[in-house]
């Protein structure tokens, strides 16, 4: 519910302000699409299976569920990686060069992200890797336990781990460390804190928002990744079902965090959310934080 409501608000705000969206904001919209896509395509089936105390639909629905999870998961990871790279390029470029990141460039990048994610999601269907049920029986994903004695499966896991997890995560960390160093050096050059321009304060605020989005995603998926890799080299019976279930639920909760981060850090998003009304006619009320230093013309994800 939180995922659908929060990300629907993000998409509604983007549609309403479509003519004002800057090119990097399209990545924010893409992340919201991936999050809400995961919620709509996967969570109802998982909830129904939980109430049934067993997986519903057989092998076909299991493969469908795992494919959707892999597709949207890789898409979210690569979108966060692209966000970090663009933030780094914008922060370390002159004002004139920052305008070279056009909407068409970002649209091509988003198309590449979806094609890249779809490729990895399809590979287990054509024989490289496997999909199967989770050890606790009410969810499906990559069949980690089948890779004990399979060189084919192990090569898939190793390649996927490096190209879809380690490399993007290291890129995100490197970009934000570079941005932090740049901001730190810039603030050192300004001795009087009152002389720091609003643009620099906004840049720092947007960078912090981007860091929190990435940290939220990586921290929520790390326990699940650890439990999954344990099951590669050990029998799934060595872990209690609840030990596998809790990291899985925590990982899927990552789709609900981002709208709250936008709400805290973006005055524009707060104002738009306050204007949104549900179909029943009641207005959603939020606490006011109008003392933000962010100017009204700024956006959810400023370039």
PDB file of C-alpha atoms in Angstrom:
ATOM      1  CA  UNK A   1       0.000   0.000   0.000  1.00  0.00           C
ATOM      2  CA  UNK A   2       2.799   2.412   0.907  1.00  0.00           C
ATOM      3  CA  UNK A   3       4.675   1.545  -2.284  1.00  0.00           C
ATOM      4  CA  UNK A   4       1.665   2.085  -4.542  1.00  0.00           C
ATOM      5  CA  UNK A   5       0.451   5.280  -2.858  1.00  0.00           C
ATOM      6  CA  UNK A   6       3.900   6.839  -2.514  1.00  0.00           C
ATOM      7  CA  UNK A   7       5.161   6.070  -6.001  1.00  0.00           C
ATOM      8  CA  UNK A   8       1.792   6.972  -7.552  1.00  0.00           C
ATOM      9  CA  UNK A   9       2.218  10.405  -5.960  1.00  0.00           C
ATOM     10  CA  UNK A  10       5.686  10.637  -7.519  1.00  0.00           C
ATOM     11  CA  UNK A  11       4.340   9.700 -10.969  1.00  0.00           C
ATOM     12  CA  UNK A  12       1.342  12.047 -10.635  1.00  0.00           C
ATOM     13  CA  UNK A  13       3.678  14.900  -9.713  1.00  0.00           C
ATOM     14  CA  UNK A  14       5.922  14.082 -12.680  1.00  0.00           C
ATOM     15  CA  UNK A  15       2.966  14.057 -15.091  1.00  0.00           C
ATOM     16  CA  UNK A  16       1.640  17.330 -13.716  1.00  0.00           C
ATOM     17  CA  UNK A  17       5.057  18.978 -14.028  1.00  0.00           C
ATOM     18  CA  UNK A  18       6.148  17.167 -17.195  1.00  0.00           C
ATOM     19  CA  UNK A  19       7.024  20.384 -19.035  1.00  0.00           C
ATOM     20  CA  UNK A  20       9.251  21.496 -16.125  1.00  0.00           C
ATOM     21  CA  UNK A  21      11.061  18.211 -15.551  1.00  0.00           C
ATOM     22  CA  UNK A  22      14.810  18.361 -15.962  1.00  0.00           C
ATOM     23  CA  UNK A  23      16.562  15.503 -17.730  1.00  0.00           C
ATOM     24  CA  UNK A  24      18.017  13.775 -14.604  1.00  0.00           C
ATOM     25  CA  UNK A  25      14.531  13.728 -13.058  1.00  0.00           C
ATOM     26  CA  UNK A  26      13.492  11.171 -15.654  1.00  0.00           C
ATOM     27  CA  UNK A  27      15.631   8.656 -13.758  1.00  0.00           C
ATOM     28  CA  UNK A  28      13.615   9.397 -10.615  1.00  0.00           C
ATOM     29  CA  UNK A  29      10.444   8.689 -12.594  1.00  0.00           C
ATOM     30  CA  UNK A  30      11.975   5.465 -13.934  1.00  0.00           C
ATOM     31  CA  UNK A  31      12.813   4.348 -10.397  1.00  0.00           C
ATOM     32  CA  UNK A  32       9.212   4.993  -9.328  1.00  0.00           C
ATOM     33  CA  UNK A  33       7.958   2.984 -12.323  1.00  0.00           C
ATOM     34  CA  UNK A  34      10.189   0.045 -11.358  1.00  0.00           C
ATOM     35  CA  UNK A  35       9.057   0.195  -7.716  1.00  0.00           C
ATOM     36  CA  UNK A  36       5.356   0.356  -8.498  1.00  0.00           C
ATOM     37  CA  UNK A  37       5.769  -2.303 -11.203  1.00  0.00           C
ATOM     38  CA  UNK A  38       7.274  -4.660  -8.643  1.00  0.00           C
ATOM     39  CA  UNK A  39       4.444  -3.985  -6.208  1.00  0.00           C
ATOM     40  CA  UNK A  40       1.656  -4.531  -8.744  1.00  0.00           C
ATOM     41  CA  UNK A  41       3.122  -7.572 -10.511  1.00  0.00           C
ATOM     42  CA  UNK A  42       4.474  -9.472  -7.490  1.00  0.00           C
ATOM     43  CA  UNK A  43       3.090  -8.517  -4.104  1.00  0.00           C
ATOM     44  CA  UNK A  44      -0.589  -9.575  -4.590  1.00  0.00           C
ATOM     45  CA  UNK A  45       0.519 -13.105  -5.552  1.00  0.00           C
ATOM     46  CA  UNK A  46       2.922 -13.297  -2.605  1.00  0.00           C
ATOM     47  CA  UNK A  47       0.254 -12.069  -0.166  1.00  0.00           C
ATOM     48  CA  UNK A  48      -2.284 -14.579  -1.492  1.00  0.00           C
ATOM     49  CA  UNK A  49       0.281 -17.379  -1.166  1.00  0.00           C
ATOM     50  CA  UNK A  50       1.039 -16.318   2.399  1.00  0.00           C
ATOM     51  CA  UNK A  51      -2.645 -16.552   3.324  1.00  0.00           C
ATOM     52  CA  UNK A  52      -2.779 -19.932   1.558  1.00  0.00           C
ATOM     53  CA  UNK A  53       0.314 -21.135   3.496  1.00  0.00           C
ATOM     54  CA  UNK A  54       1.678 -22.430   0.166  1.00  0.00           C
ATOM     55  CA  UNK A  55       2.596 -21.109  -3.257  1.00  0.00           C
ATOM     56  CA  UNK A  56      -0.336 -20.542  -5.621  1.00  0.00           C
ATOM     57  CA  UNK A  57      -0.349 -21.217  -9.338  1.00  0.00           C
ATOM     58  CA  UNK A  58       2.334 -23.843  -9.798  1.00  0.00           C
ATOM     59  CA  UNK A  59       5.544 -23.598 -11.804  1.00  0.00           C
ATOM     60  CA  UNK A  60       4.282 -21.058 -14.356  1.00  0.00           C
ATOM     61  CA  UNK A  61       3.383 -18.432 -11.768  1.00  0.00           C
ATOM     62  CA  UNK A  62       6.626 -19.163  -9.898  1.00  0.00           C
ATOM     63  CA  UNK A  63       8.721 -18.407 -12.989  1.00  0.00           C
ATOM     64  CA  UNK A  64       6.615 -15.302 -13.686  1.00  0.00           C
ATOM     65  CA  UNK A  65       7.093 -14.022 -10.126  1.00  0.00           C
ATOM     66  CA  UNK A  66      10.842 -14.643 -10.139  1.00  0.00           C
ATOM     67  CA  UNK A  67      11.270 -13.055 -13.572  1.00  0.00           C
ATOM     68  CA  UNK A  68       9.391  -9.900 -12.503  1.00  0.00           C
ATOM     69  CA  UNK A  69      11.433  -9.652  -9.320  1.00  0.00           C
ATOM     70  CA  UNK A  70      14.724 -10.018 -11.177  1.00  0.00           C
ATOM     71  CA  UNK A  71      13.675  -7.581 -13.924  1.00  0.00           C
ATOM     72  CA  UNK A  72      12.556  -4.777 -11.614  1.00  0.00           C
ATOM     73  CA  UNK A  73      15.370  -5.410  -9.129  1.00  0.00           C
ATOM     74  CA  UNK A  74      18.128  -5.071 -11.741  1.00  0.00           C
ATOM     75  CA  UNK A  75      16.333  -2.079 -13.256  1.00  0.00           C
ATOM     76  CA  UNK A  76      16.253  -0.300  -9.876  1.00  0.00           C
ATOM     77  CA  UNK A  77      19.927  -1.054  -9.231  1.00  0.00           C
ATOM     78  CA  UNK A  78      21.059   0.196 -12.632  1.00  0.00           C
ATOM     79  CA  UNK A  79      18.848   3.294 -12.330  1.00  0.00           C
ATOM     80  CA  UNK A  80      20.492   4.165  -9.012  1.00  0.00           C
ATOM     81  CA  UNK A  81      23.889   3.642 -10.643  1.00  0.00           C
ATOM     82  CA  UNK A  82      22.943   5.981 -13.502  1.00  0.00           C
ATOM     83  CA  UNK A  83      21.700   8.562 -10.988  1.00  0.00           C
ATOM     84  CA  UNK A  84      25.017   8.475  -9.149  1.00  0.00           C
ATOM     85  CA  UNK A  85      27.043   8.861 -12.341  1.00  0.00           C
ATOM     86  CA  UNK A  86      24.938  11.807 -13.556  1.00  0.00           C
ATOM     87  CA  UNK A  87      25.091  13.517 -10.153  1.00  0.00           C
ATOM     88  CA  UNK A  88      28.877  13.098 -10.248  1.00  0.00           C
ATOM     89  CA  UNK A  89      29.146  14.506 -13.782  1.00  0.00           C
ATOM     90  CA  UNK A  90      26.892  17.460 -12.979  1.00  0.00           C
ATOM     91  CA  UNK A  91      28.697  18.257  -9.729  1.00  0.00           C
ATOM     92  CA  UNK A  92      32.139  18.114 -11.329  1.00  0.00           C
ATOM     93  CA  UNK A  93      31.260  19.927 -14.557  1.00  0.00           C
ATOM     94  CA  UNK A  94      30.944  23.575 -15.351  1.00  0.00           C
ATOM     95  CA  UNK A  95      27.477  25.039 -15.664  1.00  0.00           C
ATOM     96  CA  UNK A  96      27.711  25.099 -19.446  1.00  0.00           C
ATOM     97  CA  UNK A  97      28.770  21.439 -19.678  1.00  0.00           C
ATOM     98  CA  UNK A  98      26.029  20.283 -17.273  1.00  0.00           C
ATOM     99  CA  UNK A  99      23.401  21.217 -19.872  1.00  0.00           C
ATOM    100  CA  UNK A 100      24.832  18.613 -22.256  1.00  0.00           C
ATOM    101  CA  UNK A 101      22.904  15.919 -20.349  1.00  0.00           C
ATOM    102  CA  UNK A 102      19.723  16.276 -22.374  1.00  0.00           C
ATOM    103  CA  UNK A 103      16.378  14.529 -22.022  1.00  0.00           C
ATOM    104  CA  UNK A 104      17.031  12.490 -25.152  1.00  0.00           C
ATOM    105  CA  UNK A 105      20.331  11.269 -23.681  1.00  0.00           C
ATOM    106  CA  UNK A 106      18.610  10.207 -20.454  1.00  0.00           C
ATOM    107  CA  UNK A 107      15.778   8.526 -22.396  1.00  0.00           C
ATOM    108  CA  UNK A 108      18.349   6.472 -24.323  1.00  0.00           C
ATOM    109  CA  UNK A 109      20.013   5.589 -21.024  1.00  0.00           C
ATOM    110  CA  UNK A 110      16.672   4.484 -19.534  1.00  0.00           C
ATOM    111  CA  UNK A 111      15.953   2.337 -22.608  1.00  0.00           C
ATOM    112  CA  UNK A 112      19.373   0.705 -22.214  1.00  0.00           C
ATOM    113  CA  UNK A 113      18.665   0.052 -18.506  1.00  0.00           C
ATOM    114  CA  UNK A 114      15.416  -1.763 -19.315  1.00  0.00           C
ATOM    115  CA  UNK A 115      16.978  -3.792 -22.125  1.00  0.00           C
ATOM    116  CA  UNK A 116      19.908  -4.731 -19.883  1.00  0.00           C
ATOM    117  CA  UNK A 117      17.530  -5.775 -17.085  1.00  0.00           C
ATOM    118  CA  UNK A 118      15.301  -7.736 -19.467  1.00  0.00           C
ATOM    119  CA  UNK A 119      18.319  -9.580 -20.862  1.00  0.00           C
ATOM    120  CA  UNK A 120      19.369 -10.787 -17.412  1.00  0.00           C
ATOM    121  CA  UNK A 121      15.786 -11.717 -16.509  1.00  0.00           C
ATOM    122  CA  UNK A 122      15.394 -13.825 -19.677  1.00  0.00           C
ATOM    123  CA  UNK A 123      18.702 -15.688 -19.384  1.00  0.00           C
ATOM    124  CA  UNK A 124      17.402 -18.274 -16.838  1.00  0.00           C
ATOM    125  CA  UNK A 125      14.528 -19.021 -19.238  1.00  0.00           C
ATOM    126  CA  UNK A 126      16.957 -19.975 -22.021  1.00  0.00           C
ATOM    127  CA  UNK A 127      19.124 -22.261 -19.913  1.00  0.00           C
ATOM    128  CA  UNK A 128      21.682 -20.071 -18.140  1.00  0.00           C
ATOM    129  CA  UNK A 129      20.596 -20.077 -14.505  1.00  0.00           C
ATOM    130  CA  UNK A 130      17.361 -21.271 -12.921  1.00  0.00           C
ATOM    131  CA  UNK A 131      14.211 -19.888 -11.318  1.00  0.00           C
ATOM    132  CA  UNK A 132      12.581 -21.679  -8.394  1.00  0.00           C
ATOM    133  CA  UNK A 133      10.743 -21.320  -5.050  1.00  0.00           C
ATOM    134  CA  UNK A 134      12.269 -19.747  -1.956  1.00  0.00           C
ATOM    135  CA  UNK A 135      13.048 -22.133   0.944  1.00  0.00           C
ATOM    136  CA  UNK A 136      10.067 -20.826   2.940  1.00  0.00           C
ATOM    137  CA  UNK A 137       7.729 -21.770   0.089  1.00  0.00           C
ATOM    138  CA  UNK A 138       5.614 -18.638  -0.498  1.00  0.00           C
ATOM    139  CA  UNK A 139       7.866 -16.750  -2.893  1.00  0.00           C
ATOM    140  CA  UNK A 140      10.035 -17.451  -5.936  1.00  0.00           C
ATOM    141  CA  UNK A 141      13.369 -16.134  -7.140  1.00  0.00           C
ATOM    142  CA  UNK A 142      16.630 -17.398  -8.640  1.00  0.00           C
ATOM    143  CA  UNK A 143      16.998 -21.002  -7.506  1.00  0.00           C
ATOM    144  CA  UNK A 144      20.175 -20.489  -5.484  1.00  0.00           C
ATOM    145  CA  UNK A 145      20.205 -24.023  -4.105  1.00  0.00           C
ATOM    146  CA  UNK A 146      20.441 -25.606  -7.577  1.00  0.00           C
ATOM    147  CA  UNK A 147      23.895 -24.191  -8.154  1.00  0.00           C
ATOM    148  CA  UNK A 148      25.799 -26.525  -5.797  1.00  0.00           C
ATOM    149  CA  UNK A 149      27.053 -28.887  -8.498  1.00  0.00           C
ATOM    150  CA  UNK A 150      26.251 -26.897 -11.641  1.00  0.00           C
ATOM    151  CA  UNK A 151      29.063 -25.040 -13.360  1.00  0.00           C
ATOM    152  CA  UNK A 152      26.494 -23.495 -15.707  1.00  0.00           C
ATOM    153  CA  UNK A 153      24.455 -22.151 -12.805  1.00  0.00           C
ATOM    154  CA  UNK A 154      27.480 -21.017 -10.841  1.00  0.00           C
ATOM    155  CA  UNK A 155      28.849 -19.053 -13.808  1.00  0.00           C
ATOM    156  CA  UNK A 156      25.472 -17.310 -14.080  1.00  0.00           C
ATOM    157  CA  UNK A 157      25.477 -16.393 -10.382  1.00  0.00           C
ATOM    158  CA  UNK A 158      29.058 -15.142 -10.520  1.00  0.00           C
ATOM    159  CA  UNK A 159      28.433 -13.045 -13.642  1.00  0.00           C
ATOM    160  CA  UNK A 160      25.155 -11.666 -12.307  1.00  0.00           C
ATOM    161  CA  UNK A 161      26.724 -10.850  -8.939  1.00  0.00           C
ATOM    162  CA  UNK A 162      29.602  -8.938 -10.557  1.00  0.00           C
ATOM    163  CA  UNK A 163      27.712  -7.120 -13.319  1.00  0.00           C
ATOM    164  CA  UNK A 164      24.376  -6.447 -11.583  1.00  0.00           C
ATOM    165  CA  UNK A 165      25.455  -5.967  -7.966  1.00  0.00           C
ATOM    166  CA  UNK A 166      29.160  -5.420  -7.249  1.00  0.00           C
ATOM    167  CA  UNK A 167      30.053  -3.174 -10.197  1.00  0.00           C
ATOM    168  CA  UNK A 168      26.979  -0.896  -9.857  1.00  0.00           C
ATOM    169  CA  UNK A 169      27.406  -0.713  -6.061  1.00  0.00           C
ATOM    170  CA  UNK A 170      31.088   0.216  -6.361  1.00  0.00           C
ATOM    171  CA  UNK A 171      30.213   2.819  -8.997  1.00  0.00           C
ATOM    172  CA  UNK A 172      27.585   4.341  -6.698  1.00  0.00           C
ATOM    173  CA  UNK A 173      29.995   4.454  -3.759  1.00  0.00           C
ATOM    174  CA  UNK A 174      32.823   5.921  -5.850  1.00  0.00           C
ATOM    175  CA  UNK A 175      30.590   8.625  -7.363  1.00  0.00           C
ATOM    176  CA  UNK A 176      29.182   9.791  -4.038  1.00  0.00           C
ATOM    177  CA  UNK A 177      32.603   9.741  -2.383  1.00  0.00           C
ATOM    178  CA  UNK A 178      33.830  11.918  -5.249  1.00  0.00           C
ATOM    179  CA  UNK A 179      30.885  14.282  -4.795  1.00  0.00           C
ATOM    180  CA  UNK A 180      31.432  14.426  -1.020  1.00  0.00           C
ATOM    181  CA  UNK A 181      35.092  15.314  -1.532  1.00  0.00           C
ATOM    182  CA  UNK A 182      34.173  18.000  -4.072  1.00  0.00           C
ATOM    183  CA  UNK A 183      31.587  19.535  -1.727  1.00  0.00           C
ATOM    184  CA  UNK A 184      33.981  19.341   1.224  1.00  0.00           C
ATOM    185  CA  UNK A 185      36.712  21.189  -0.688  1.00  0.00           C
ATOM    186  CA  UNK A 186      34.222  23.797  -1.883  1.00  0.00           C
ATOM    187  CA  UNK A 187      32.996  24.462   1.663  1.00  0.00           C
ATOM    188  CA  UNK A 188      36.570  24.704   2.926  1.00  0.00           C
ATOM    189  CA  UNK A 189      37.195  27.541   0.497  1.00  0.00           C
ATOM    190  CA  UNK A 190      34.291  29.487   2.001  1.00  0.00           C
ATOM    191  CA  UNK A 191      35.267  30.479   5.526  1.00  0.00           C
ATOM    192  CA  UNK A 192      31.998  32.179   6.435  1.00  0.00           C
ATOM    193  CA  UNK A 193      29.037  29.773   6.474  1.00  0.00           C
ATOM    194  CA  UNK A 194      26.654  32.692   5.848  1.00  0.00           C
ATOM    195  CA  UNK A 195      28.338  33.346   2.508  1.00  0.00           C
ATOM    196  CA  UNK A 196      27.564  29.877   1.103  1.00  0.00           C
ATOM    197  CA  UNK A 197      25.198  30.464  -1.842  1.00  0.00           C
ATOM    198  CA  UNK A 198      21.770  28.873  -1.879  1.00  0.00           C
ATOM    199  CA  UNK A 199      22.723  26.933  -5.026  1.00  0.00           C
ATOM    200  CA  UNK A 200      25.545  25.199  -3.138  1.00  0.00           C
ATOM    201  CA  UNK A 201      23.242  24.408  -0.227  1.00  0.00           C
ATOM    202  CA  UNK A 202      20.679  22.984  -2.644  1.00  0.00           C
ATOM    203  CA  UNK A 203      23.367  20.903  -4.365  1.00  0.00           C
ATOM    204  CA  UNK A 204      24.396  19.459  -1.019  1.00  0.00           C
ATOM    205  CA  UNK A 205      20.762  18.717  -0.167  1.00  0.00           C
ATOM    206  CA  UNK A 206      20.100  16.947  -3.464  1.00  0.00           C
ATOM    207  CA  UNK A 207      23.265  14.898  -3.086  1.00  0.00           C
ATOM    208  CA  UNK A 208      22.228  13.832   0.413  1.00  0.00           C
ATOM    209  CA  UNK A 209      18.829  12.798  -0.939  1.00  0.00           C
ATOM    210  CA  UNK A 210      20.473  10.712  -3.656  1.00  0.00           C
ATOM    211  CA  UNK A 211      22.812   9.079  -1.145  1.00  0.00           C
ATOM    212  CA  UNK A 212      19.898   8.146   1.144  1.00  0.00           C
ATOM    213  CA  UNK A 213      17.987   6.601  -1.777  1.00  0.00           C
ATOM    214  CA  UNK A 214      20.990   4.459  -2.684  1.00  0.00           C
ATOM    215  CA  UNK A 215      21.769   3.530   0.924  1.00  0.00           C
ATOM    216  CA  UNK A 216      18.136   2.539   1.491  1.00  0.00           C
ATOM    217  CA  UNK A 217      18.155   0.234  -1.528  1.00  0.00           C
ATOM    218  CA  UNK A 218      21.547  -1.349  -0.859  1.00  0.00           C
ATOM    219  CA  UNK A 219      20.975  -1.857   2.878  1.00  0.00           C
ATOM    220  CA  UNK A 220      17.559  -3.434   2.344  1.00  0.00           C
ATOM    221  CA  UNK A 221      18.882  -5.927  -0.219  1.00  0.00           C
ATOM    222  CA  UNK A 222      22.179  -6.797   1.486  1.00  0.00           C
ATOM    223  CA  UNK A 223      20.722  -9.241   4.091  1.00  0.00           C
ATOM    224  CA  UNK A 224      18.832 -11.044   1.325  1.00  0.00           C
ATOM    225  CA  UNK A 225      21.957 -11.260  -0.823  1.00  0.00           C
ATOM    226  CA  UNK A 226      23.910 -12.668   2.115  1.00  0.00           C
ATOM    227  CA  UNK A 227      21.246 -15.301   2.860  1.00  0.00           C
ATOM    228  CA  UNK A 228      21.034 -16.224  -0.826  1.00  0.00           C
ATOM    229  CA  UNK A 229      24.774 -16.734  -1.157  1.00  0.00           C
ATOM    230  CA  UNK A 230      24.766 -18.837   1.984  1.00  0.00           C
ATOM    231  CA  UNK A 231      22.244 -21.148   0.317  1.00  0.00           C
ATOM    232  CA  UNK A 232      24.510 -21.505  -2.734  1.00  0.00           C
ATOM    233  CA  UNK A 233      27.260 -23.203  -0.757  1.00  0.00           C
ATOM    234  CA  UNK A 234      25.116 -24.778   1.970  1.00  0.00           C
ATOM    235  CA  UNK A 235      21.875 -26.683   2.090  1.00  0.00           C
ATOM    236  CA  UNK A 236      18.809 -24.484   2.496  1.00  0.00           C
ATOM    237  CA  UNK A 237      17.779 -26.784   5.368  1.00  0.00           C
ATOM    238  CA  UNK A 238      20.678 -25.345   7.389  1.00  0.00           C
ATOM    239  CA  UNK A 239      18.698 -22.104   7.824  1.00  0.00           C
ATOM    240  CA  UNK A 240      15.314 -21.786   9.492  1.00  0.00           C
ATOM    241  CA  UNK A 241      12.536 -20.641   7.118  1.00  0.00           C
ATOM    242  CA  UNK A 242      12.079 -17.415   9.081  1.00  0.00           C
ATOM    243  CA  UNK A 243      15.787 -16.607   8.589  1.00  0.00           C
ATOM    244  CA  UNK A 244      15.189 -16.666   4.830  1.00  0.00           C
ATOM    245  CA  UNK A 245      11.767 -15.002   5.016  1.00  0.00           C
ATOM    246  CA  UNK A 246      12.709 -11.853   6.954  1.00  0.00           C
ATOM    247  CA  UNK A 247      15.538 -10.738   4.595  1.00  0.00           C
ATOM    248  CA  UNK A 248      13.182 -11.333   1.649  1.00  0.00           C
ATOM    249  CA  UNK A 249      10.472  -9.115   3.168  1.00  0.00           C
ATOM    250  CA  UNK A 250      13.013  -6.466   4.129  1.00  0.00           C
ATOM    251  CA  UNK A 251      14.377  -6.421   0.574  1.00  0.00           C
ATOM    252  CA  UNK A 252      10.928  -5.928  -0.926  1.00  0.00           C
ATOM    253  CA  UNK A 253      10.222  -3.068   1.474  1.00  0.00           C
ATOM    254  CA  UNK A 254      12.829  -1.039  -0.458  1.00  0.00           C
ATOM    255  CA  UNK A 255      10.119  -0.026  -2.943  1.00  0.00           C
ATOM    256  CA  UNK A 256       8.332   2.038  -0.257  1.00  0.00           C
ATOM    257  CA  UNK A 257      11.185   4.236   1.002  1.00  0.00           C
ATOM    258  CA  UNK A 258      11.885   6.640  -1.839  1.00  0.00           C
ATOM    259  CA  UNK A 259       8.680   8.754  -1.783  1.00  0.00           C
ATOM    260  CA  UNK A 260       9.272   9.522   1.898  1.00  0.00           C
ATOM    261  CA  UNK A 261      12.823  10.640   1.110  1.00  0.00           C
ATOM    262  CA  UNK A 262      11.516  12.893  -1.677  1.00  0.00           C
ATOM    263  CA  UNK A 263       8.912  14.325   0.700  1.00  0.00           C
ATOM    264  CA  UNK A 264      11.512  15.245   3.324  1.00  0.00           C
ATOM    265  CA  UNK A 265      14.044  16.758   0.929  1.00  0.00           C
ATOM    266  CA  UNK A 266      11.931  18.302  -1.848  1.00  0.00           C
ATOM    267  CA  UNK A 267       9.725  21.297  -1.122  1.00  0.00           C
ATOM    268  CA  UNK A 268       8.286  21.031  -4.621  1.00  0.00           C
ATOM    269  CA  UNK A 269       7.197  17.441  -4.035  1.00  0.00           C
ATOM    270  CA  UNK A 270       5.662  18.374  -0.659  1.00  0.00           C
ATOM    271  CA  UNK A 271       3.636  21.138  -2.269  1.00  0.00           C
ATOM    272  CA  UNK A 272       2.420  18.857  -5.037  1.00  0.00           C
ATOM    273  CA  UNK A 273       1.479  16.079  -2.610  1.00  0.00           C
ATOM    274  CA  UNK A 274      -0.604  18.511  -0.572  1.00  0.00           C
ATOM    275  CA  UNK A 275      -2.553  19.376  -3.728  1.00  0.00           C
ATOM    276  CA  UNK A 276      -3.301  15.758  -4.573  1.00  0.00           C
ATOM    277  CA  UNK A 277      -6.729  14.504  -3.596  1.00  0.00           C
ATOM    278  CA  UNK A 278      -7.832  10.901  -3.450  1.00  0.00           C
ATOM    279  CA  UNK A 279     -10.779   9.801  -5.576  1.00  0.00           C
ATOM    280  CA  UNK A 280     -12.967   9.723  -2.441  1.00  0.00           C
ATOM    281  CA  UNK A 281     -12.542  13.463  -2.089  1.00  0.00           C
ATOM    282  CA  UNK A 282     -10.493  13.665   1.113  1.00  0.00           C
ATOM    283  CA  UNK A 283      -7.225  15.576   1.208  1.00  0.00           C
ATOM    284  CA  UNK A 284      -4.014  14.050   2.478  1.00  0.00           C
ATOM    285  CA  UNK A 285      -2.556  16.237   5.247  1.00  0.00           C
ATOM    286  CA  UNK A 286       1.126  16.389   6.009  1.00  0.00           C
ATOM    287  CA  UNK A 287       3.169  18.335   8.484  1.00  0.00           C
ATOM    288  CA  UNK A 288       4.556  21.549   7.080  1.00  0.00           C
ATOM    289  CA  UNK A 289       8.264  22.214   6.679  1.00  0.00           C
ATOM    290  CA  UNK A 290       8.148  25.474   4.778  1.00  0.00           C
ATOM    291  CA  UNK A 291      11.418  26.686   6.302  1.00  0.00           C
ATOM    292  CA  UNK A 292      13.371  24.718   3.705  1.00  0.00           C
ATOM    293  CA  UNK A 293      16.166  26.534   1.937  1.00  0.00           C
ATOM    294  CA  UNK A 294      15.117  24.952  -1.348  1.00  0.00           C
ATOM    295  CA  UNK A 295      13.687  27.577  -3.741  1.00  0.00           C
ATOM    296  CA  UNK A 296      10.238  26.983  -5.273  1.00  0.00           C
ATOM    297  CA  UNK A 297      11.677  26.521  -8.759  1.00  0.00           C
ATOM    298  CA  UNK A 298      13.769  23.503  -7.728  1.00  0.00           C
ATOM    299  CA  UNK A 299      12.612  20.015  -8.560  1.00  0.00           C
ATOM    300  CA  UNK A 300      12.573  16.517  -7.144  1.00  0.00           C
ATOM    301  CA  UNK A 301      15.842  15.749  -8.832  1.00  0.00           C
ATOM    302  CA  UNK A 302      17.580  18.863 -10.028  1.00  0.00           C
ATOM    303  CA  UNK A 303      20.178  18.696 -12.771  1.00  0.00           C
TER     304      UNK A 303
END
